[in-house]
Coordinates of C-alpha atoms in Angstrom, one line a residue:
M1 CA 23.5 -11.0 12.8
G2 CA 20.8 -12.2 14.9
S3 CA 18.6 -10.9 17.5
D4 CA 16.0 -12.4 20.0
D5 CA 13.1 -12.5 17.2
G6 CA 14.7 -13.4 14.2
G7 CA 15.7 -10.3 12.8
V8 CA 19.0 -7.9 11.0
V9 CA 20.3 -5.6 13.7
A10 CA 22.2 -3.0 13.4
D11 CA 26.3 -2.3 13.7
A12 CA 26.4 1.4 12.7
A13 CA 27.6 4.9 14.9
A14 CA 25.2 6.5 16.8
P15 CA 23.6 9.3 14.4
G16 CA 24.9 12.6 14.6
T17 CA 24.0 14.9 11.5
D18 CA 20.7 15.9 10.0
V19 CA 20.6 13.4 7.2
D20 CA 20.4 11.2 10.2
A21 CA 17.2 12.8 11.6
R22 CA 16.1 13.5 8.7
L23 CA 16.2 9.5 7.5
A24 CA 14.8 8.4 11.3
T25 CA 11.8 11.0 10.5
R26 CA 11.4 9.3 6.6
L27 CA 11.4 6.0 7.8
S28 CA 8.9 6.6 10.6
G29 CA 6.6 8.0 7.8
L30 CA 7.3 5.2 5.6
R31 CA 5.7 2.4 7.7
A32 CA 3.2 5.5 9.0
E33 CA 2.0 5.5 5.3
H34 CA 1.8 1.6 4.5
G35 CA 0.0 1.1 8.3
W36 CA 2.6 -1.5 9.1
S37 CA 3.3 -2.5 12.7
L38 CA 6.8 -2.9 13.7
G39 CA 6.0 -6.7 13.8
E40 CA 4.7 -6.1 10.3
L41 CA 7.7 -4.3 8.6
A42 CA 10.6 -6.8 10.7
E43 CA 8.5 -9.9 8.5
R44 CA 8.7 -7.9 5.7
S45 CA 12.3 -6.8 5.9
G46 CA 14.0 -9.3 8.3
V47 CA 15.5 -6.5 10.7
S48 CA 14.7 -6.8 14.2
R49 CA 11.4 -4.9 15.7
S50 CA 13.9 -2.9 18.3
T51 CA 16.0 -2.1 15.3
L52 CA 13.6 -0.7 13.5
S53 CA 12.6 1.6 16.3
R54 CA 15.9 2.7 17.4
A55 CA 16.0 3.6 13.9
E56 CA 12.8 5.3 13.5
R57 CA 13.8 7.3 16.6
G58 CA 16.7 8.1 15.3
E59 CA 19.0 6.6 18.2
I60 CA 21.1 4.7 15.6
S61 CA 21.9 4.8 12.0
P62 CA 21.6 2.3 10.1
T63 CA 23.6 0.0 7.9
A64 CA 23.5 0.0 3.9
A65 CA 22.7 -3.5 4.8
I66 CA 19.5 -2.7 7.2
L67 CA 18.9 0.3 4.6
N68 CA 19.0 -2.5 0.9
R69 CA 16.0 -4.5 3.2
L70 CA 14.1 -1.9 4.2
C71 CA 13.8 -0.3 0.6
G72 CA 12.8 -4.1 -0.6
A73 CA 9.9 -4.1 1.4
Y74 CA 8.8 -0.6 0.7
G75 CA 9.4 -0.9 -2.8
R76 CA 11.7 1.9 -4.0
T77 CA 15.3 2.0 -4.7
M78 CA 18.0 3.0 -1.7
S79 CA 18.6 6.4 -4.3
Q80 CA 14.8 6.8 -4.2
L81 CA 14.8 7.0 0.0
L82 CA 18.3 8.8 0.3
S83 CA 17.1 11.8 -2.3
E84 CA 14.0 12.2 -0.3
V85 CA 16.3 13.3 3.2
E86 CA 19.3 14.8 1.5
A87 CA 18.0 18.4 1.6
E88 CA 15.4 19.9 3.3
P89 CA 12.6 21.7 1.0
A90 CA 13.3 25.7 0.9
Q91 CA 11.2 27.1 2.9
I92 CA 9.9 30.3 0.9
V93 CA 9.0 29.8 -2.4
R94 CA 9.4 33.0 -4.1
A95 CA 6.2 34.5 -6.3
A96 CA 8.9 34.6 -9.2
E97 CA 10.2 31.4 -8.9
Q98 CA 6.3 29.6 -9.1
A99 CA 6.1 27.2 -12.3
V100 CA 3.2 28.5 -14.2
W101 CA 2.0 26.8 -17.2
A102 CA -1.1 27.7 -19.2
D103 CA -3.5 25.3 -20.8
E104 CA -4.9 28.2 -23.7
A105 CA -7.2 25.5 -25.4
S106 CA -9.5 25.2 -21.9
G107 CA -9.0 28.4 -20.5
F108 CA -6.8 27.2 -17.3
V109 CA -4.0 28.5 -15.4
R110 CA -2.1 27.1 -13.3
R111 CA 0.3 28.3 -10.8
S112 CA 2.6 25.6 -8.8
V113 CA 2.6 27.6 -5.4
S114 CA 4.0 25.0 -3.4
P115 CA 5.9 22.8 -5.2
P116 CA 6.2 18.8 -4.8
H117 CA 9.1 17.7 -2.9
A118 CA 10.1 14.4 -1.7
G119 CA 10.2 15.3 2.1
L120 CA 6.3 16.6 2.0
R121 CA 3.1 15.4 1.6
G122 CA 1.4 18.3 0.4
E123 CA 1.8 20.7 -2.1
V124 CA -0.5 23.9 -3.0
V125 CA -1.7 25.3 -6.1
E126 CA -3.5 28.1 -7.5
G127 CA -5.9 27.7 -10.5
T128 CA -7.6 30.4 -12.7
L129 CA -10.3 29.3 -14.8
A130 CA -11.5 32.1 -17.5
P131 CA -15.5 32.2 -17.9
G132 CA -17.0 29.0 -19.7
A133 CA -13.9 26.3 -18.9
D134 CA -15.0 22.9 -18.4
L135 CA -11.9 20.4 -17.4
A136 CA -12.7 17.1 -16.3
Y137 CA -10.4 14.4 -15.2
D138 CA -11.2 10.7 -16.0
R139 CA -8.7 9.5 -13.1
P140 CA -7.0 10.8 -10.3
P141 CA -3.1 10.4 -10.0
V142 CA -3.0 9.0 -7.1
P143 CA -6.0 7.0 -6.1
G144 CA -7.7 8.3 -2.3
L145 CA -5.5 11.9 -3.0
E146 CA -6.8 14.1 -0.5
Q147 CA -7.4 17.5 -1.8
H148 CA -8.8 21.2 0.1
L149 CA -10.6 23.4 -2.7
W150 CA -10.7 27.1 -1.8
V151 CA -12.4 29.6 -3.9
L152 CA -10.4 32.8 -4.0
D153 CA -12.3 35.2 -6.4
G154 CA -15.7 34.0 -8.5
D155 CA -18.1 31.1 -8.9
L156 CA -16.9 27.7 -9.7
E157 CA -18.9 23.7 -10.1
V158 CA -16.9 20.9 -8.9
T159 CA -18.0 17.4 -9.8
V160 CA -16.5 15.1 -7.6
G161 CA -17.7 11.0 -7.3
G162 CA -20.8 12.3 -9.9
E163 CA -21.9 14.9 -7.6
P164 CA -21.5 18.8 -8.4
H165 CA -20.9 21.3 -6.2
A166 CA -22.0 25.1 -6.2
L167 CA -18.6 27.0 -4.8
A168 CA -19.1 30.8 -4.3
T169 CA -15.9 32.7 -3.4
G170 CA -14.9 31.9 -0.1
D171 CA -15.6 28.5 0.2
C172 CA -13.6 25.4 0.5
L173 CA -14.5 21.8 -0.4
R174 CA -12.8 18.9 1.0
F175 CA -12.4 15.4 -0.7
R176 CA -10.7 12.4 -1.8
V177 CA -10.0 11.8 -5.4
W178 CA -11.6 7.9 -6.0
G179 CA -12.9 9.0 -9.9
A180 CA -13.7 11.1 -12.2
T181 CA -13.8 15.2 -11.3
R182 CA -14.8 18.5 -13.0
F183 CA -13.9 21.7 -12.9
R184 CA -15.8 24.8 -14.6
C185 CA -16.7 28.2 -14.8
G186 CA -20.0 29.4 -15.8
G187 CA -20.0 32.7 -14.7
A188 CA -19.2 35.8 -16.3
V189 CA -16.4 36.5 -14.7
S190 CA -13.0 34.3 -13.9
A191 CA -12.8 31.9 -10.8
R192 CA -9.4 31.5 -9.1
Y193 CA -9.1 29.1 -6.2
A194 CA -6.4 27.3 -4.3
L195 CA -5.7 24.1 -4.3
L196 CA -3.9 21.7 -1.2
V197 CA -3.1 18.7 -2.3
V198 CA -2.2 15.8 0.0
A199 CA -0.6 12.7 -1.1
P200 CA -2.2 9.4 0.7

């Protein structure tokens, strides 16, 4: 199949399910994450601009062939793409369901308040550092990771890019992680904080 701009066009029935709507939203989000225009994605995938536009608006349900081309452009398998839209994340994460991990050697306890989900970009973590705890990370898991750290109790020193920040209860530090970070509780009581992590 062809089109006036040389790309593949869709020949699919009109969408009519929640999955179709979530797929449309995810396709639009993926293009935004890569910073591509419709024209750029059309060139990379071989799918016409008009088809891409209609798919992202949920006006059509893309064929398997089109999804395969889009997956190739985005560097993921079709299973990965579909797993991101098959189920909505739970709206409520009960306290009893929040995974807790403790690093006793360093005095760090991590609670996954809002765990990561393929359909969401952000997550919320509660961290507790015992007095004297000193955590150092040489690199971020994802370069450019956006983080918002809100101190709930105690005092905390956070070093980002070689610059230390002394934080007290109620203070919020906002930053993107490109290199090493350090979290230190130098006070006589534990420091507890909420960390909002947003994938780039």
